[in-house]
Amino acid sequence: MKRIEERLKTCKRCELWETRTNPVVGEGSLSAKIVFVGEAPGYYEDLKGKPFVGKAGKVLDDLLESIGLQRNDVYIANVLKCRPPGNRNPTAEEIRACTLYLDAQLEIIQPEIIATLGNFSLAYIFDKFGLHSKKDKISKIHGKVFTVSTIAGVVKIVPLYHPAVATYNPNMMETLKKDFKGVHYAFLTC
Ligand code: URA
Ligand code: SF4
């Protein structure tokens, strides 16, 4: 993981290197059973070089706490390691350029559960694990557990809303909490 972090500092595989302050590799335990995959660093993440340290990060911390977990019990990564200017959506090209890093991180950690945060993470992880036919709107499949067999063993994939939704729609907090309970149940039974 240290080597990946070092590589990110000089990575120019897509044009986002030109506008980033710091790349954000991720944070947490390398022996975590659960990996959360967000979208990309935002303003504060870019400044600090850490994932989910802004408003959405506060929501994520609250959700983890609601199931009795702390950041160090899990690993938190993103699809893109550098911030898209103005927090615009990632492009397909950027995702293609950057996801070798996320792939390598998942190889290292070998999680039992991958919880996707938001649509870009959902799309990438579902495609990666051959769940193309199961892809659907997040409003349809949030909180559901999709079990896939890989050569390394069974992985449970749980699509979740991005925690940022609760910052502009507080009603979503209840939905997120319920879905996190589902993640916790998958964690206790794996
Ligand atoms: N949103 C994300 O998707 N990732 C972060 O690290 C912060 C905000
Ligand atoms: Fe490299 Fe990813 Fe940053 Fe693009 S977003 S420069 S591919 S680390």
Short mmCIF file of C-alpha atoms in Angstrom, two decimals, residues 1 3-27 35-52 75-85 87-88 90-91 93-109 120-121 124-125 128:
data_model
loop_
_atom_site.label_atom_id
_atom_site.label_comp_id
_atom_site.label_asym_id
_atom_site.label_seq_id
_atom_site.Cartn_x
_atom_site.Cartn_y
_atom_site.Cartn_z
CA MET A 1 0.00 0.00 0.00
CA ARG A 3 4.22 1.69 -2.76
CA ILE A 4 0.85 2.55 -4.26
CA GLU A 5 0.79 5.75 -2.20
CA GLU A 6 4.25 6.68 -3.50
CA ARG A 7 3.21 5.99 -7.10
CA LEU A 8 0.16 8.25 -6.77
CA LYS A 9 2.35 11.22 -5.87
CA THR A 10 3.88 11.23 -9.35
CA CYS A 11 1.00 9.72 -11.30
CA LYS A 12 0.11 11.52 -14.54
CA ARG A 13 -2.05 8.79 -16.06
CA CYS A 14 -4.90 11.27 -16.50
CA GLU A 15 -5.10 15.03 -16.54
CA LEU A 16 -6.33 15.32 -12.94
CA TRP A 17 -2.72 15.45 -11.72
CA GLU A 18 -2.52 19.01 -13.02
CA THR A 19 -5.18 20.36 -10.67
CA ARG A 20 -4.80 18.15 -7.60
CA THR A 21 -3.15 19.33 -4.39
CA ASN A 22 -2.71 15.82 -3.00
CA PRO A 23 -3.76 12.40 -4.26
CA VAL A 24 -5.80 10.39 -1.76
CA VAL A 25 -4.87 6.74 -1.54
CA GLY A 26 -7.31 5.78 1.19
CA GLU A 27 -7.26 4.99 4.87
CA VAL A 35 -13.87 -1.88 2.13
CA PHE A 36 -15.97 1.20 1.38
CA VAL A 37 -15.44 2.60 -2.11
CA GLY A 38 -16.38 6.24 -2.67
CA GLU A 39 -16.17 8.32 -5.83
CA ALA A 40 -13.30 10.81 -5.70
CA PRO A 41 -11.67 13.29 -3.33
CA GLY A 42 -13.52 16.57 -2.80
CA TYR A 43 -12.18 19.95 -1.67
CA TYR A 44 -11.04 18.98 1.85
CA GLU A 45 -9.83 15.52 0.85
CA ASP A 46 -7.62 17.12 -1.81
CA LEU A 47 -6.20 19.55 0.76
CA LYS A 48 -5.56 16.94 3.44
CA GLY A 49 -4.77 13.88 1.33
CA LYS A 50 -7.29 11.80 3.31
CA PRO A 51 -10.62 10.29 2.25
CA PHE A 52 -13.98 11.54 3.50
CA TYR A 75 -10.76 0.54 4.78
CA ILE A 76 -12.01 3.58 2.87
CA ALA A 77 -10.94 4.18 -0.73
CA ASN A 78 -12.21 5.94 -3.83
CA VAL A 79 -12.55 5.12 -7.51
CA LEU A 80 -10.45 8.18 -8.43
CA LYS A 81 -7.44 9.19 -6.38
CA CYS A 82 -7.34 12.86 -7.46
CA ARG A 83 -10.05 15.49 -7.19
CA PRO A 84 -11.99 16.41 -10.33
CA PRO A 85 -12.07 20.24 -10.52
CA ASN A 87 -16.17 18.10 -7.88
CA ARG A 88 -17.51 17.39 -11.36
CA PRO A 90 -15.41 11.50 -13.12
CA THR A 91 -15.05 10.84 -16.84
CA GLU A 93 -11.35 8.03 -19.35
CA GLU A 94 -10.28 9.02 -15.83
CA ILE A 95 -11.91 5.92 -14.39
CA ARG A 96 -10.12 3.75 -16.95
CA ALA A 97 -6.81 5.43 -16.12
CA CYS A 98 -7.09 5.29 -12.34
CA THR A 99 -8.78 2.06 -11.33
CA LEU A 100 -5.63 -0.05 -11.53
CA TYR A 101 -4.85 1.48 -8.13
CA LEU A 102 -8.19 0.52 -6.62
CA ASP A 103 -7.81 -2.95 -8.13
CA ALA A 104 -4.38 -3.29 -6.50
CA GLN A 105 -5.78 -2.14 -3.16
CA LEU A 106 -8.54 -4.73 -3.29
CA GLU A 107 -5.92 -7.38 -4.12
CA ILE A 108 -3.93 -6.41 -1.04
CA ILE A 109 -6.84 -6.23 1.38
CA PHE A 120 -19.73 5.64 -10.07
CA SER A 121 -18.44 3.21 -7.48
CA TYR A 124 -17.24 0.14 -11.51
CA ILE A 125 -17.47 -2.56 -8.86
CA LYS A 128 -15.46 -5.62 -12.20
#
